[in-house]
PDB file of C-alpha atoms in Angstrom:
ATOM      1  CA  GLU A  16       0.000   0.000   0.000  1.00 97.00           C
ATOM      2  CA  ILE A  17       1.270   3.452  -0.910  1.00 98.00           C
ATOM      3  CA  ALA A  18       1.233   5.803   2.060  1.00 98.00           C
ATOM      4  CA  MET A  19       0.524   9.466   1.398  1.00 98.00           C
ATOM      5  CA  THR A  20       1.876  12.071   3.825  1.00 98.00           C
ATOM      6  CA  GLN A  21       0.694  15.670   3.780  1.00 98.00           C
ATOM      7  CA  SER A  22       2.383  18.633   5.395  1.00 97.00           C
ATOM      8  CA  PRO A  23       1.825  20.757   7.269  1.00 97.00           C
ATOM      9  CA  ALA A  24      -1.189  19.451   9.145  1.00 98.00           C
ATOM     10  CA  THR A  25      -2.414  23.025   9.609  1.00 98.00           C
ATOM     11  CA  LEU A  26      -1.462  26.100   7.599  1.00 97.00           C
ATOM     12  CA  SER A  27      -2.374  29.576   8.854  1.00 96.00           C
ATOM     13  CA  VAL A  28      -2.579  32.088   6.026  1.00 95.00           C
ATOM     14  CA  SER A  29      -3.943  35.604   5.625  1.00 95.00           C
ATOM     15  CA  PRO A  30      -6.448  36.321   2.839  1.00 95.00           C
ATOM     16  CA  GLY A  31      -4.645  37.340  -0.334  1.00 95.00           C
ATOM     17  CA  GLU A  32      -1.490  35.447   0.586  1.00 97.00           C
ATOM     18  CA  ARG A  33      -0.064  32.416  -1.196  1.00 97.00           C
ATOM     19  CA  ALA A  34      -0.496  28.939   0.281  1.00 97.00           C
ATOM     20  CA  THR A  35       1.734  25.981  -0.530  1.00 97.00           C
ATOM     21  CA  LEU A  36       0.659  22.496   0.517  1.00 98.00           C
ATOM     22  CA  SER A  37       2.831  19.403   0.221  1.00 98.00           C
ATOM     23  CA  CYS A  38       2.100  15.743  -0.376  1.00 98.00           C
ATOM     24  CA  ARG A  39       4.636  12.923  -0.367  1.00 98.00           C
ATOM     25  CA  ALA A  40       4.128   9.363  -1.557  1.00 98.00           C
ATOM     26  CA  SER A  41       5.978   6.408  -0.032  1.00 98.00           C
ATOM     27  CA  GLN A  42       6.829   5.226  -3.561  1.00 98.00           C
ATOM     28  CA  SER A  43       6.475   6.701  -7.018  1.00 97.00           C
ATOM     29  CA  VAL A  44       2.937   7.354  -8.249  1.00 95.00           C
ATOM     30  CA  SER A  45       4.113   8.982 -11.489  1.00 93.00           C
ATOM     31  CA  SER A  46       1.754  11.936 -12.089  1.00 92.00           C
ATOM     32  CA  ASN A  47      -1.307   9.999 -10.937  1.00 94.00           C
ATOM     33  CA  LEU A  48      -2.213  12.255  -8.079  1.00 95.00           C
ATOM     34  CA  ALA A  49      -5.304  14.341  -7.356  1.00 96.00           C
ATOM     35  CA  TRP A  50      -6.125  17.115  -4.903  1.00 96.00           C
ATOM     36  CA  TYR A  51      -9.492  17.645  -3.202  1.00 97.00           C
ATOM     37  CA  GLN A  52     -11.005  20.423  -1.142  1.00 98.00           C
ATOM     38  CA  GLN A  53     -13.442  19.731   1.682  1.00 98.00           C
ATOM     39  CA  LYS A  54     -15.371  22.342   3.631  1.00 97.00           C
ATOM     40  CA  PRO A  55     -17.118  21.561   6.926  1.00 96.00           C
ATOM     41  CA  GLY A  56     -20.282  19.523   6.453  1.00 96.00           C
ATOM     42  CA  GLN A  57     -19.690  19.122   2.726  1.00 97.00           C
ATOM     43  CA  ALA A  58     -18.457  16.385   0.443  1.00 98.00           C
ATOM     44  CA  PRO A  59     -14.954  16.655  -0.984  1.00 98.00           C
ATOM     45  CA  ARG A  60     -14.550  18.345  -4.365  1.00 97.00           C
ATOM     46  CA  LEU A  61     -11.968  17.489  -7.008  1.00 96.00           C
ATOM     47  CA  LEU A  62      -9.591  20.381  -7.676  1.00 95.00           C
ATOM     48  CA  ILE A  63      -6.579  19.102  -9.579  1.00 93.00           C
ATOM     49  CA  TYR A  64      -5.697  15.805 -11.221  1.00 91.00           C
ATOM     50  CA  SER A  65      -2.689  14.417 -13.002  1.00 87.00           C
ATOM     51  CA  ALA A  66      -0.691  16.632 -10.597  1.00 70.00           C
ATOM     52  CA  SER A  67      -0.537  19.097 -13.466  1.00 60.00           C
ATOM     53  CA  ILE A  68      -1.019  22.823 -13.551  1.00 54.00           C
ATOM     54  CA  ARG A  69      -3.284  22.385 -16.562  1.00 61.00           C
ATOM     55  CA  ALA A  70      -5.478  19.594 -15.210  1.00 81.00           C
ATOM     56  CA  ARG A  71      -7.940  21.567 -13.145  1.00 79.00           C
ATOM     57  CA  ALA A  72     -11.386  20.089 -12.666  1.00 80.00           C
ATOM     58  CA  THR A  73     -14.457  21.837 -14.039  1.00 83.00           C
ATOM     59  CA  ARG A  74     -15.061  25.357 -12.682  1.00 87.00           C
ATOM     60  CA  ILE A  75     -11.938  25.357 -10.504  1.00 88.00           C
ATOM     61  CA  PRO A  76     -10.382  28.824 -10.441  1.00 90.00           C
ATOM     62  CA  ALA A  77      -6.976  29.406 -11.959  1.00 90.00           C
ATOM     63  CA  ARG A  78      -5.514  30.405  -8.585  1.00 93.00           C
ATOM     64  CA  PHE A  79      -5.316  26.654  -7.822  1.00 93.00           C
ATOM     65  CA  SER A  80      -2.364  24.863  -9.392  1.00 91.00           C
ATOM     66  CA  GLY A  81      -0.595  21.576  -8.911  1.00 92.00           C
ATOM     67  CA  SER A  82       2.899  20.356  -9.621  1.00 92.00           C
ATOM     68  CA  GLY A  83       5.180  17.428  -9.008  1.00 93.00           C
ATOM     69  CA  SER A  84       5.706  13.858 -10.066  1.00 93.00           C
ATOM     70  CA  GLY A  85       7.078  10.679  -8.605  1.00 94.00           C
ATOM     71  CA  THR A  86       6.893  11.090  -4.849  1.00 96.00           C
ATOM     72  CA  GLU A  87       6.758  14.845  -4.237  1.00 96.00           C
ATOM     73  CA  PHE A  88       3.762  17.017  -5.025  1.00 95.00           C
ATOM     74  CA  THR A  89       2.599  20.539  -4.308  1.00 95.00           C
ATOM     75  CA  LEU A  90      -0.747  22.314  -4.371  1.00 95.00           C
ATOM     76  CA  THR A  91      -0.464  26.088  -4.595  1.00 94.00           C
ATOM     77  CA  ILE A  92      -3.229  28.579  -4.018  1.00 95.00           C
ATOM     78  CA  SER A  93      -1.857  31.804  -5.414  1.00 93.00           C
ATOM     79  CA  SER A  94      -4.011  34.313  -3.518  1.00 93.00           C
ATOM     80  CA  LEU A  95      -6.257  32.898  -0.830  1.00 96.00           C
ATOM     81  CA  GLN A  96      -9.892  33.898  -0.926  1.00 95.00           C
ATOM     82  CA  SER A  97     -12.291  33.536   1.993  1.00 94.00           C
ATOM     83  CA  GLU A  98     -13.932  30.527   0.348  1.00 95.00           C
ATOM     84  CA  ASP A  99     -10.611  28.672   0.151  1.00 96.00           C
ATOM     85  CA  PHE A 100     -10.298  28.074   3.871  1.00 93.00           C
ATOM     86  CA  ALA A 101     -10.914  24.352   4.079  1.00 97.00           C
ATOM     87  CA  VAL A 102      -9.184  20.975   4.388  1.00 98.00           C
ATOM     88  CA  TYR A 103      -7.214  19.715   1.387  1.00 98.00           C
ATOM     89  CA  TYR A 104      -6.459  16.072   0.635  1.00 98.00           C
ATOM     90  CA  CYS A 105      -4.158  14.453  -1.888  1.00 98.00           C
ATOM     91  CA  GLN A 106      -4.935  11.025  -3.366  1.00 98.00           C
ATOM     92  CA  GLN A 107      -2.870   8.660  -5.476  1.00 97.00           C
ATOM     93  CA  TYR A 108      -4.508   6.567  -8.175  1.00 96.00           C
ATOM     94  CA  ASN A 109      -1.420   4.856  -9.549  1.00 95.00           C
ATOM     95  CA  ASN A 110      -1.828   1.652  -7.535  1.00 96.00           C
ATOM     96  CA  TRP A 111      -4.451  -0.300  -5.646  1.00 96.00           C
ATOM     97  CA  PRO A 112      -5.547   0.354  -2.985  1.00 97.00           C
ATOM     98  CA  LEU A 113      -6.381   3.975  -3.687  1.00 97.00           C
ATOM     99  CA  THR A 114      -5.009   6.030  -0.815  1.00 98.00           C
ATOM    100  CA  PHE A 115      -5.429   9.532   0.574  1.00 98.00           C
ATOM    101  CA  GLY A 116      -3.157  11.751   2.582  1.00 98.00           C
ATOM    102  CA  GLY A 117      -4.218  12.793   6.061  1.00 98.00           C
ATOM    103  CA  GLY A 118      -5.152  16.297   4.972  1.00 98.00           C
ATOM    104  CA  THR A 119      -3.958  19.870   5.452  1.00 98.00           C
ATOM    105  CA  LYS A 120      -6.269  22.347   7.118  1.00 98.00           C
ATOM    106  CA  VAL A 121      -5.901  25.865   5.722  1.00 98.00           C
ATOM    107  CA  GLU A 122      -7.104  28.333   8.325  1.00 96.00           C
ATOM    108  CA  ILE A 123      -7.355  32.081   8.559  1.00 91.00           C
ATOM    109  CA  LYS A 124      -4.356  33.735  10.165  1.00 90.00           C
TER     110      LYS A 124
ATOM    111  CA  GLU B  29     -25.668  17.916 -14.221  1.00 94.00           C
ATOM    112  CA  VAL B  30     -24.173  14.937 -12.389  1.00 96.00           C
ATOM    113  CA  GLN B  31     -26.065  14.044  -9.218  1.00 98.00           C
ATOM    114  CA  LEU B  32     -25.254  11.287  -6.759  1.00 98.00           C
ATOM    115  CA  VAL B  33     -27.623  10.718  -3.849  1.00 98.00           C
ATOM    116  CA  GLU B  34     -26.764   8.241  -1.119  1.00 98.00           C
ATOM    117  CA  SER B  35     -29.288   6.587   1.166  1.00 98.00           C
ATOM    118  CA  GLY B  36     -29.594   3.694   3.583  1.00 98.00           C
ATOM    119  CA  GLY B  37     -27.453   4.922   6.448  1.00 98.00           C
ATOM    120  CA  GLY B  38     -28.496   4.775  10.069  1.00 98.00           C
ATOM    121  CA  LEU B  39     -27.798   3.245  13.454  1.00 98.00           C
ATOM    122  CA  VAL B  40     -26.957  -0.457  13.449  1.00 98.00           C
ATOM    123  CA  GLN B  41     -25.615  -2.842  16.068  1.00 98.00           C
ATOM    124  CA  PRO B  42     -22.193  -4.448  15.748  1.00 98.00           C
ATOM    125  CA  GLY B  43     -22.303  -7.671  13.760  1.00 98.00           C
ATOM    126  CA  ARG B  44     -25.404  -6.662  11.807  1.00 98.00           C
ATOM    127  CA  SER B  45     -25.756  -5.728   8.129  1.00 98.00           C
ATOM    128  CA  LEU B  46     -26.722  -2.640   6.188  1.00 98.00           C
ATOM    129  CA  ARG B  47     -27.060  -1.839   2.492  1.00 98.00           C
ATOM    130  CA  LEU B  48     -26.302   1.608   1.136  1.00 98.00           C
ATOM    131  CA  SER B  49     -27.609   2.889  -2.184  1.00 98.00           C
ATOM    132  CA  CYS B  50     -26.299   5.586  -4.498  1.00 98.00           C
ATOM    133  CA  ALA B  51     -28.813   6.895  -7.035  1.00 98.00           C
ATOM    134  CA  ALA B  52     -27.148   8.530 -10.024  1.00 98.00           C
ATOM    135  CA  SER B  53     -28.449  10.953 -12.628  1.00 98.00           C
ATOM    136  CA  GLY B  54     -27.170  13.411 -15.206  1.00 97.00           C
ATOM    137  CA  PHE B  55     -24.884  10.945 -16.990  1.00 96.00           C
ATOM    138  CA  THR B  56     -24.955   7.496 -18.593  1.00 97.00           C
ATOM    139  CA  PHE B  57     -24.428   5.476 -15.433  1.00 97.00           C
ATOM    140  CA  GLY B  58     -23.506   2.237 -17.181  1.00 97.00           C
ATOM    141  CA  ASP B  59     -20.499   3.824 -18.859  1.00 96.00           C
ATOM    142  CA  TYR B  60     -18.649   4.724 -15.660  1.00 96.00           C
ATOM    143  CA  ALA B  61     -16.875   3.172 -12.719  1.00 97.00           C
ATOM    144  CA  MET B  62     -18.058   4.012  -9.220  1.00 97.00           C
ATOM    145  CA  SER B  63     -16.597   3.922  -5.734  1.00 98.00           C
ATOM    146  CA  TRP B  64     -17.534   4.254  -2.101  1.00 98.00           C
ATOM    147  CA  VAL B  65     -15.343   6.387   0.168  1.00 98.00           C
ATOM    148  CA  ARG B  66     -15.845   6.847   3.902  1.00 98.00           C
ATOM    149  CA  GLN B  67     -14.893   9.380   6.520  1.00 98.00           C
ATOM    150  CA  ALA B  68     -14.979   8.574  10.218  1.00 98.00           C
ATOM    151  CA  PRO B  69     -16.051  11.445  12.487  1.00 97.00           C
ATOM    152  CA  GLY B  70     -13.320  14.086  12.580  1.00 96.00           C
ATOM    153  CA  LYS B  71     -10.988  11.959  10.455  1.00 98.00           C
ATOM    154  CA  GLY B  72      -9.700  11.828   6.905  1.00 98.00           C
ATOM    155  CA  LEU B  73     -10.914  10.053   3.789  1.00 98.00           C
ATOM    156  CA  GLU B  74     -10.654   6.306   3.242  1.00 98.00           C
ATOM    157  CA  TRP B  75     -11.456   4.592  -0.049  1.00 98.00           C
ATOM    158  CA  VAL B  76     -13.696   1.530   0.515  1.00 98.00           C
ATOM    159  CA  CYS B  77     -14.670  -0.211  -2.730  1.00 98.00           C
ATOM    160  CA  PHE B  78     -14.640   0.321  -6.518  1.00 97.00           C
ATOM    161  CA  ILE B  79     -16.629  -1.256  -9.336  1.00 97.00           C
ATOM    162  CA  ARG B  80     -15.816  -1.104 -13.039  1.00 96.00           C
ATOM    163  CA  SER B  81     -18.431  -0.570 -15.687  1.00 96.00           C
ATOM    164  CA  LYS B  82     -19.817  -3.659 -17.444  1.00 95.00           C
ATOM    165  CA  PRO B  83     -17.820  -3.044 -20.670  1.00 94.00           C
ATOM    166  CA  TYR B  84     -14.725  -3.429 -18.482  1.00 94.00           C
ATOM    167  CA  GLY B  85     -15.976  -6.553 -16.782  1.00 95.00           C
ATOM    168  CA  GLY B  86     -17.858  -5.016 -13.874  1.00 96.00           C
ATOM    169  CA  THR B  87     -15.102  -6.266 -11.583  1.00 96.00           C
ATOM    170  CA  THR B  88     -14.453  -4.871  -8.147  1.00 97.00           C
ATOM    171  CA  GLU B  89     -11.695  -3.819  -5.772  1.00 96.00           C
ATOM    172  CA  CYS B  90     -12.058  -3.289  -2.037  1.00 98.00           C
ATOM    173  CA  ALA B  91      -9.811  -2.071   0.741  1.00 98.00           C
ATOM    174  CA  ALA B  92      -8.253  -4.682   2.975  1.00 98.00           C
ATOM    175  CA  SER B  93     -10.116  -3.270   5.980  1.00 98.00           C
ATOM    176  CA  VAL B  94     -13.483  -4.294   4.481  1.00 98.00           C
ATOM    177  CA  LYS B  95     -12.586  -7.195   2.190  1.00 97.00           C
ATOM    178  CA  GLY B  96     -14.772 -10.214   2.897  1.00 97.00           C
ATOM    179  CA  ARG B  97     -17.338  -8.081   4.744  1.00 98.00           C
ATOM    180  CA  PHE B  98     -18.372  -5.398   2.220  1.00 98.00           C
ATOM    181  CA  THR B  99     -19.529  -5.925  -1.357  1.00 98.00           C
ATOM    182  CA  ILE B 100     -20.054  -3.293  -4.029  1.00 98.00           C
ATOM    183  CA  SER B 101     -22.503  -3.889  -6.865  1.00 98.00           C
ATOM    184  CA  ARG B 102     -24.417  -1.967  -9.488  1.00 98.00           C
ATOM    185  CA  ASP B 103     -27.772  -2.035 -11.252  1.00 98.00           C
ATOM    186  CA  ASP B 104     -27.277  -0.169 -14.502  1.00 98.00           C
ATOM    187  CA  SER B 105     -30.978  -0.442 -15.388  1.00 98.00           C
ATOM    188  CA  LYS B 106     -31.780   1.646 -12.287  1.00 98.00           C
ATOM    189  CA  SER B 107     -28.597   3.779 -12.275  1.00 98.00           C
ATOM    190  CA  ILE B 108     -27.856   2.707  -8.703  1.00 98.00           C
ATOM    191  CA  ALA B 109     -24.673   1.566  -7.002  1.00 98.00           C
ATOM    192  CA  TYR B 110     -24.864  -0.418  -3.786  1.00 98.00           C
ATOM    193  CA  LEU B 111     -22.622  -1.159  -0.846  1.00 98.00           C
ATOM    194  CA  GLN B 112     -23.608  -4.237   1.104  1.00 98.00           C
ATOM    195  CA  MET B 113     -21.992  -4.092   4.524  1.00 98.00           C
ATOM    196  CA  ASN B 114     -21.971  -7.240   6.647  1.00 98.00           C
ATOM    197  CA  SER B 115     -20.461  -8.050  10.048  1.00 98.00           C
ATOM    198  CA  LEU B 116     -20.296  -4.363  10.863  1.00 98.00           C
ATOM    199  CA  LYS B 117     -17.817  -3.152  13.463  1.00 98.00           C
ATOM    200  CA  THR B 118     -17.787   0.007  15.556  1.00 98.00           C
ATOM    201  CA  GLU B 119     -14.820   1.215  13.498  1.00 98.00           C
ATOM    202  CA  ASP B 120     -17.035   1.220  10.385  1.00 98.00           C
ATOM    203  CA  THR B 121     -18.846   4.256  11.804  1.00 98.00           C
ATOM    204  CA  ALA B 122     -18.451   6.982   9.183  1.00 98.00           C
ATOM    205  CA  VAL B 123     -20.084   9.110   6.555  1.00 98.00           C
ATOM    206  CA  TYR B 124     -20.146   7.043   3.371  1.00 98.00           C
ATOM    207  CA  TYR B 125     -19.834   8.863   0.067  1.00 98.00           C
ATOM    208  CA  CYS B 126     -20.352   7.438  -3.389  1.00 98.00           C
ATOM    209  CA  ALA B 127     -18.177   8.858  -6.130  1.00 98.00           C
ATOM    210  CA  LEU B 128     -17.960   8.760  -9.916  1.00 97.00           C
ATOM    211  CA  HIS B 129     -14.793   8.029 -11.853  1.00 95.00           C
ATOM    212  CA  SER B 130     -14.779   9.672 -15.266  1.00 91.00           C
ATOM    213  CA  ASP B 131     -11.662   7.747 -16.347  1.00 87.00           C
ATOM    214  CA  ILE B 132     -11.590   4.028 -15.570  1.00 84.00           C
ATOM    215  CA  TYR B 133      -7.811   3.850 -16.014  1.00 87.00           C
ATOM    216  CA  MET B 134      -7.147   6.858 -13.800  1.00 85.00           C
ATOM    217  CA  PRO B 135      -9.519   6.421 -10.835  1.00 91.00           C
ATOM    218  CA  ARG B 136      -9.589   9.852  -9.333  1.00 94.00           C
ATOM    219  CA  PHE B 137     -12.951  10.802  -7.777  1.00 96.00           C
ATOM    220  CA  ASP B 138     -14.521  13.294 -10.155  1.00 96.00           C
ATOM    221  CA  TYR B 139     -17.934  13.750  -8.537  1.00 97.00           C
ATOM    222  CA  TRP B 140     -19.178  13.011  -5.037  1.00 98.00           C
ATOM    223  CA  GLY B 141     -22.537  12.590  -3.378  1.00 98.00           C
ATOM    224  CA  GLN B 142     -23.383  14.329  -0.116  1.00 98.00           C
ATOM    225  CA  GLY B 143     -22.923  11.191   1.935  1.00 98.00           C
ATOM    226  CA  THR B 144     -24.940   9.052   4.331  1.00 98.00           C
ATOM    227  CA  LEU B 145     -24.005   8.485   7.966  1.00 98.00           C
ATOM    228  CA  VAL B 146     -23.573   4.960   9.280  1.00 98.00           C
ATOM    229  CA  THR B 147     -23.289   4.565  13.036  1.00 98.00           C
ATOM    230  CA  VAL B 148     -22.337   1.155  14.414  1.00 98.00           C
ATOM    231  CA  SER B 149     -23.085   0.994  18.106  1.00 98.00           C
ATOM    232  CA  SER B 150     -24.817  -1.197  20.631  1.00 97.00           C
TER     233      SER B 150
END
């Protein structure tokens, strides 16, 4: 099983600032990684897939971008808006079982 | 518009069974793979089971934590995915989400339902 580790667990950011979230896989997952956003009481929502800056899901703003391959990945939110404060999860889909990271909570500083 | 609506959750005693349903609309259900993902209270996401579309054999995958106890199935004529949960344990308590995979070879979770809560307690 591929273990996914996200850091930091909590990220305190002011509105308008840049946020950088990290995800590490215990072995290579190529570019087969996705990022999700989850707000309290809501289902997760797909943001980014194929760990690529161009592979944003439908209606995801351009301020969200992804990068990385192999074992190291990054989600960047270029200028945090109030609606972006949430928990973010990475997920690998290169191997079975499908696995998620533990999440990074982005909170208002 | 893709819609996924889960139902069937509730309070159940340890060792008993429960069947969850996921009613789909807004897309050709039979063309796509589906999964169930769960989230224990205050915890992260855990993938549970996956089922391929019939053109790809309709075969399934399940997490080790539920293998032998949970079964995923689908009724394409009704556009419903099911999760049959047997021998339930307290640690199965979670919100259960169904999710759609738009790419069978790259099983990211493209769309999610709102979830149904399963509580396993005596």
